[in-house]
Amino acid sequence: DTAVSQTPKYLVTQMGNDKSIKCEQNLGHDTMYWYKQDSKKFLKIMFSYNNKELIINETVPNRFSPKSPDKAHLNLHINSLELGDSAVYFCASSHMDRGQMGTGELFFGEGSRLTVL
Amino acid sequence: GENVEQHPSTLSVQEGDSAVIKCTYSDSASNYFPWYKQELGKRPQLIIDIRSNVGEKKDQRIAVTLNKTAKHFSLHITETQPEDSAVYFCAASRDYGQNFVFGPGTRLSVLP
């Protein structure tokens, strides 16, 4: 019963191709994220959706387009792949708790390692 | 926006010794500070967190301290074991869990 699952786990593709990574969470969370982890292990936020609405859109090339069909899913589509897109992409979810109760813990998926040749 | 710095970038300790990792943040509105551990090839997982209304929190061999005035927080691991070897990330966020900004990570190696 994986809490945050993403597919595929590994993706090897040629420059210029278009690819998608899918993410699903069964935790009932209202917020989902995409993070990019490069070869130096930096974890950088790319996008965040709360209740299917985009709330964070960092400086990411517009070749990257997230789509959230419902609260439990957040997919990432990448057009015209470049060598620099090679990284591990992590999906994550949390509950946006604005009060004093609960936890803001981020639950990560297992990651999708994208290699662009 | 928030900026989180983390030191050291690598840390080697002998098994049984203590390890300390320090982070600073820039946004005084940040109020939630989690620490994540990422083992090789695995996902980051929460190990301990602290909110801005608390100065210290402990869970067995790990503890976190927060100094709001100085805007820094630290992770302390006592009696280190080989399985503590991993990359550790600190993070800061507003609203107890919105827009997490991560530090660059510390690679901890515990030598037997």
Short mmCIF file of C-alpha atoms in Angstrom, two decimals:
data_model
loop_
_atom_site.label_atom_id
_atom_site.label_comp_id
_atom_site.label_asym_id
_atom_site.label_seq_id
_atom_site.Cartn_x
_atom_site.Cartn_y
_atom_site.Cartn_z
CA ASP A 1 0.00 0.00 0.00
CA THR A 2 2.38 2.66 -1.24
CA ALA A 3 1.35 6.12 0.01
CA VAL A 4 2.87 8.12 -2.88
CA SER A 5 3.56 6.17 -6.04
CA GLN A 6 5.11 7.44 -9.22
CA THR A 7 5.77 5.79 -12.56
CA PRO A 8 7.97 5.06 -14.29
CA LYS A 9 10.86 4.53 -11.87
CA TYR A 10 13.43 4.72 -14.65
CA LEU A 11 13.18 6.57 -17.94
CA VAL A 12 15.91 6.66 -20.59
CA THR A 13 15.19 8.72 -23.68
CA GLN A 14 16.75 10.74 -26.47
CA MET A 15 17.08 14.50 -26.59
CA GLY A 16 14.10 16.19 -28.17
CA ASN A 17 11.58 13.56 -27.08
CA ASP A 18 8.49 14.22 -24.97
CA LYS A 19 7.88 12.17 -21.82
CA SER A 20 5.50 12.03 -18.86
CA ILE A 21 5.83 10.95 -15.24
CA LYS A 22 2.72 10.05 -13.28
CA CYS A 23 2.11 10.42 -9.56
CA GLU A 24 -0.68 9.26 -7.31
CA GLN A 25 -1.18 9.54 -3.55
CA ASN A 26 -3.66 7.62 -1.41
CA LEU A 27 -3.14 9.64 1.79
CA GLY A 28 -6.06 11.98 1.28
CA HIS A 29 -3.69 14.95 1.15
CA ASP A 30 -4.73 18.18 -0.52
CA THR A 31 -1.33 19.34 -1.73
CA MET A 32 1.07 17.70 -4.17
CA TYR A 33 4.51 18.70 -5.39
CA TRP A 34 7.17 17.95 -7.94
CA TYR A 35 10.80 18.23 -6.85
CA LYS A 36 13.91 17.86 -8.98
CA GLN A 37 17.04 16.33 -7.46
CA ASP A 38 20.15 16.85 -9.55
CA SER A 39 23.43 14.95 -9.47
CA LYS A 40 24.62 17.10 -6.53
CA LYS A 41 21.56 15.98 -4.55
CA PHE A 42 19.97 19.45 -4.39
CA LEU A 43 16.20 19.17 -3.87
CA LYS A 44 14.49 21.98 -5.78
CA ILE A 45 10.75 22.62 -5.79
CA MET A 46 9.29 22.83 -9.27
CA PHE A 47 5.54 22.95 -8.80
CA SER A 48 2.93 22.69 -6.09
CA TYR A 49 -0.80 22.08 -6.43
CA ASN A 50 -3.38 22.56 -3.72
CA ASN A 51 -6.81 21.07 -4.42
CA LYS A 52 -5.95 20.88 -8.13
CA GLU A 53 -4.89 24.53 -8.27
CA LEU A 54 -1.35 25.59 -9.05
CA ILE A 55 0.09 27.50 -6.08
CA ILE A 56 3.83 27.31 -6.65
CA ASN A 57 5.49 27.58 -10.02
CA GLU A 58 9.19 28.13 -9.62
CA THR A 59 11.46 29.26 -12.41
CA VAL A 60 11.07 26.19 -14.55
CA PRO A 61 11.22 26.15 -18.36
CA ASN A 62 7.77 26.06 -19.92
CA ARG A 63 8.74 22.74 -21.50
CA PHE A 64 7.63 21.35 -18.11
CA SER A 65 3.87 21.22 -17.70
CA PRO A 66 2.19 19.77 -14.62
CA LYS A 67 -1.37 18.50 -14.72
CA SER A 68 -3.57 17.67 -11.76
CA PRO A 69 -6.77 15.92 -12.86
CA ASP A 70 -7.85 15.50 -9.23
CA LYS A 71 -6.46 15.93 -5.70
CA ALA A 72 -4.86 12.49 -5.71
CA HIS A 73 -2.93 12.83 -8.96
CA LEU A 74 -0.21 15.15 -10.22
CA ASN A 75 1.48 14.33 -13.50
CA LEU A 76 4.50 15.95 -15.09
CA HIS A 77 4.90 16.26 -18.83
CA ILE A 78 8.20 17.34 -20.33
CA ASN A 79 8.53 18.48 -23.95
CA SER A 80 11.68 18.63 -26.06
CA LEU A 81 13.90 16.95 -23.48
CA GLU A 82 17.41 18.34 -23.00
CA LEU A 83 20.54 16.81 -21.49
CA GLY A 84 20.21 19.08 -18.44
CA ASP A 85 16.81 17.56 -17.63
CA SER A 86 18.56 14.39 -16.49
CA ALA A 87 17.80 14.07 -12.78
CA VAL A 88 15.66 12.24 -10.27
CA TYR A 89 12.15 13.69 -10.09
CA PHE A 90 10.30 13.24 -6.81
CA CYS A 91 6.60 13.60 -6.36
CA ALA A 92 5.47 14.45 -2.83
CA SER A 93 2.28 15.22 -0.96
CA SER A 94 1.30 16.92 2.27
CA HIS A 95 -1.70 18.30 4.05
CA MET A 96 -1.81 22.08 4.07
CA ASP A 97 -2.39 22.65 7.73
CA ARG A 98 -2.77 26.31 8.60
CA GLY A 99 -3.61 25.72 12.21
CA GLN A 100 -1.62 24.47 15.15
CA MET A 101 -2.76 20.88 14.78
CA GLY A 102 -1.45 18.13 12.58
CA THR A 103 1.80 17.86 10.74
CA GLY A 104 3.15 19.45 7.61
CA GLU A 105 5.18 16.33 6.80
CA LEU A 106 6.07 15.81 3.16
CA PHE A 107 5.63 12.26 1.94
CA PHE A 108 7.83 11.49 -1.04
CA GLY A 109 7.40 8.97 -3.80
CA GLU A 110 10.29 6.68 -4.69
CA GLY A 111 11.52 8.97 -7.43
CA SER A 112 11.75 8.70 -11.21
CA ARG A 113 15.26 8.71 -12.61
CA LEU A 114 15.24 10.43 -15.98
CA THR A 115 18.28 10.03 -18.24
CA VAL A 116 18.42 12.05 -21.43
CA LEU A 117 20.95 10.84 -23.99
CA GLY B 1 11.99 34.22 -0.84
CA GLU B 2 13.32 31.78 1.69
CA ASN B 3 16.95 30.70 1.53
CA VAL B 4 18.23 27.78 3.59
CA GLU B 5 21.94 27.14 4.10
CA GLN B 6 23.33 23.96 5.60
CA HIS B 7 26.75 23.03 6.99
CA PRO B 8 28.84 20.99 6.72
CA SER B 9 28.29 19.51 3.27
CA THR B 10 30.06 16.30 4.30
CA LEU B 11 30.67 14.88 7.76
CA SER B 12 32.55 11.76 8.82
CA VAL B 13 32.35 10.47 12.39
CA GLN B 14 33.43 7.35 14.18
CA GLU B 15 30.70 4.95 15.26
CA GLY B 16 29.47 5.93 18.70
CA ASP B 17 30.42 9.60 18.33
CA SER B 18 27.95 12.46 17.97
CA ALA B 19 27.14 14.35 14.77
CA VAL B 20 25.81 17.89 14.47
CA ILE B 21 24.43 19.51 11.32
CA LYS B 22 23.52 23.19 11.27
CA CYS B 23 21.08 25.16 9.12
CA THR B 24 20.22 28.83 8.81
CA TYR B 25 17.16 30.34 7.19
CA SER B 26 16.33 33.82 5.98
CA ASP B 27 12.53 34.19 6.17
CA SER B 28 11.40 35.19 9.66
CA ALA B 29 7.88 34.01 8.77
CA SER B 30 9.03 30.38 8.49
CA ASN B 31 7.58 28.39 11.36
CA TYR B 32 8.12 24.71 10.58
CA PHE B 33 11.54 23.06 10.31
CA PRO B 34 11.74 19.39 9.37
CA TRP B 35 14.77 17.18 8.86
CA TYR B 36 14.80 14.50 6.19
CA LYS B 37 17.11 11.53 5.80
CA GLN B 38 17.82 10.11 2.36
CA GLU B 39 19.60 6.79 2.12
CA LEU B 40 21.37 5.89 -1.10
CA GLY B 41 18.87 5.33 -3.90
CA LYS B 42 15.88 5.89 -1.63
CA ARG B 43 13.33 8.64 -1.06
CA PRO B 44 13.81 11.37 1.57
CA GLN B 45 11.98 10.52 4.78
CA LEU B 46 11.13 12.69 7.75
CA ILE B 47 13.12 11.90 10.88
CA ILE B 48 12.24 14.80 13.16
CA ASP B 49 10.64 18.23 12.94
CA ILE B 50 10.20 21.29 15.10
CA ARG B 51 7.75 24.17 15.12
CA SER B 52 8.62 27.76 15.89
CA ASN B 53 6.89 27.72 19.29
CA VAL B 54 9.34 25.08 20.58
CA GLY B 55 13.06 25.45 21.24
CA GLU B 56 14.09 21.82 21.36
CA LYS B 57 12.69 18.40 20.51
CA LYS B 58 14.16 14.98 21.10
CA ASP B 59 13.38 11.51 19.79
CA GLN B 60 15.68 8.80 21.13
CA ARG B 61 19.13 9.44 19.61
CA ILE B 62 18.15 12.45 17.54
CA ALA B 63 17.33 15.96 18.65
CA VAL B 64 16.68 19.28 16.98
CA THR B 65 17.23 22.74 18.46
CA LEU B 66 15.83 26.00 17.13
CA ASN B 67 17.01 29.55 17.74
CA LYS B 68 14.38 31.84 16.21
CA THR B 69 16.26 35.02 17.01
CA ALA B 70 19.36 33.89 15.19
CA LYS B 71 17.32 32.01 12.56
CA HIS B 72 19.19 28.78 12.86
CA PHE B 73 18.38 25.22 13.79
CA SER B 74 20.51 22.14 14.28
CA LEU B 75 20.24 18.36 14.14
CA HIS B 76 22.06 16.36 16.78
CA ILE B 77 22.62 12.62 16.47
CA THR B 78 24.16 10.84 19.43
CA GLU B 79 25.76 7.37 19.58
CA THR B 80 25.95 7.23 15.80
CA GLN B 81 25.61 3.88 14.06
CA PRO B 82 26.58 2.78 10.53
CA GLU B 83 22.91 2.86 9.51
CA ASP B 84 22.88 6.59 10.23
CA SER B 85 25.02 7.04 7.11
CA ALA B 86 22.91 9.00 4.61
CA VAL B 87 22.30 12.47 3.20
CA TYR B 88 20.43 14.71 5.64
CA PHE B 89 18.35 17.67 4.48
CA CYS B 90 16.99 20.46 6.60
CA ALA B 91 14.02 22.47 5.37
CA ALA B 92 12.00 25.51 6.32
CA SER B 93 8.43 26.39 5.53
CA ARG B 94 5.68 28.85 6.33
CA ASP B 95 2.23 27.93 7.56
CA TYR B 96 3.45 24.67 9.11
CA GLY B 97 3.91 23.04 5.76
CA GLN B 98 3.65 25.28 2.74
CA ASN B 99 6.39 25.72 0.19
CA PHE B 100 9.19 23.73 1.77
CA VAL B 101 12.65 25.10 0.94
CA PHE B 102 15.42 22.57 1.43
CA GLY B 103 19.03 23.07 2.39
CA PRO B 104 21.69 21.61 0.06
CA GLY B 105 22.16 18.49 2.19
CA THR B 106 24.88 16.97 4.39
CA ARG B 107 26.41 13.62 3.55
CA LEU B 108 27.04 11.84 6.85
CA SER B 109 29.37 8.85 6.93
CA VAL B 110 29.61 6.81 10.12
CA LEU B 111 32.83 4.83 10.13
CA PRO B 112 32.88 1.47 11.95
#
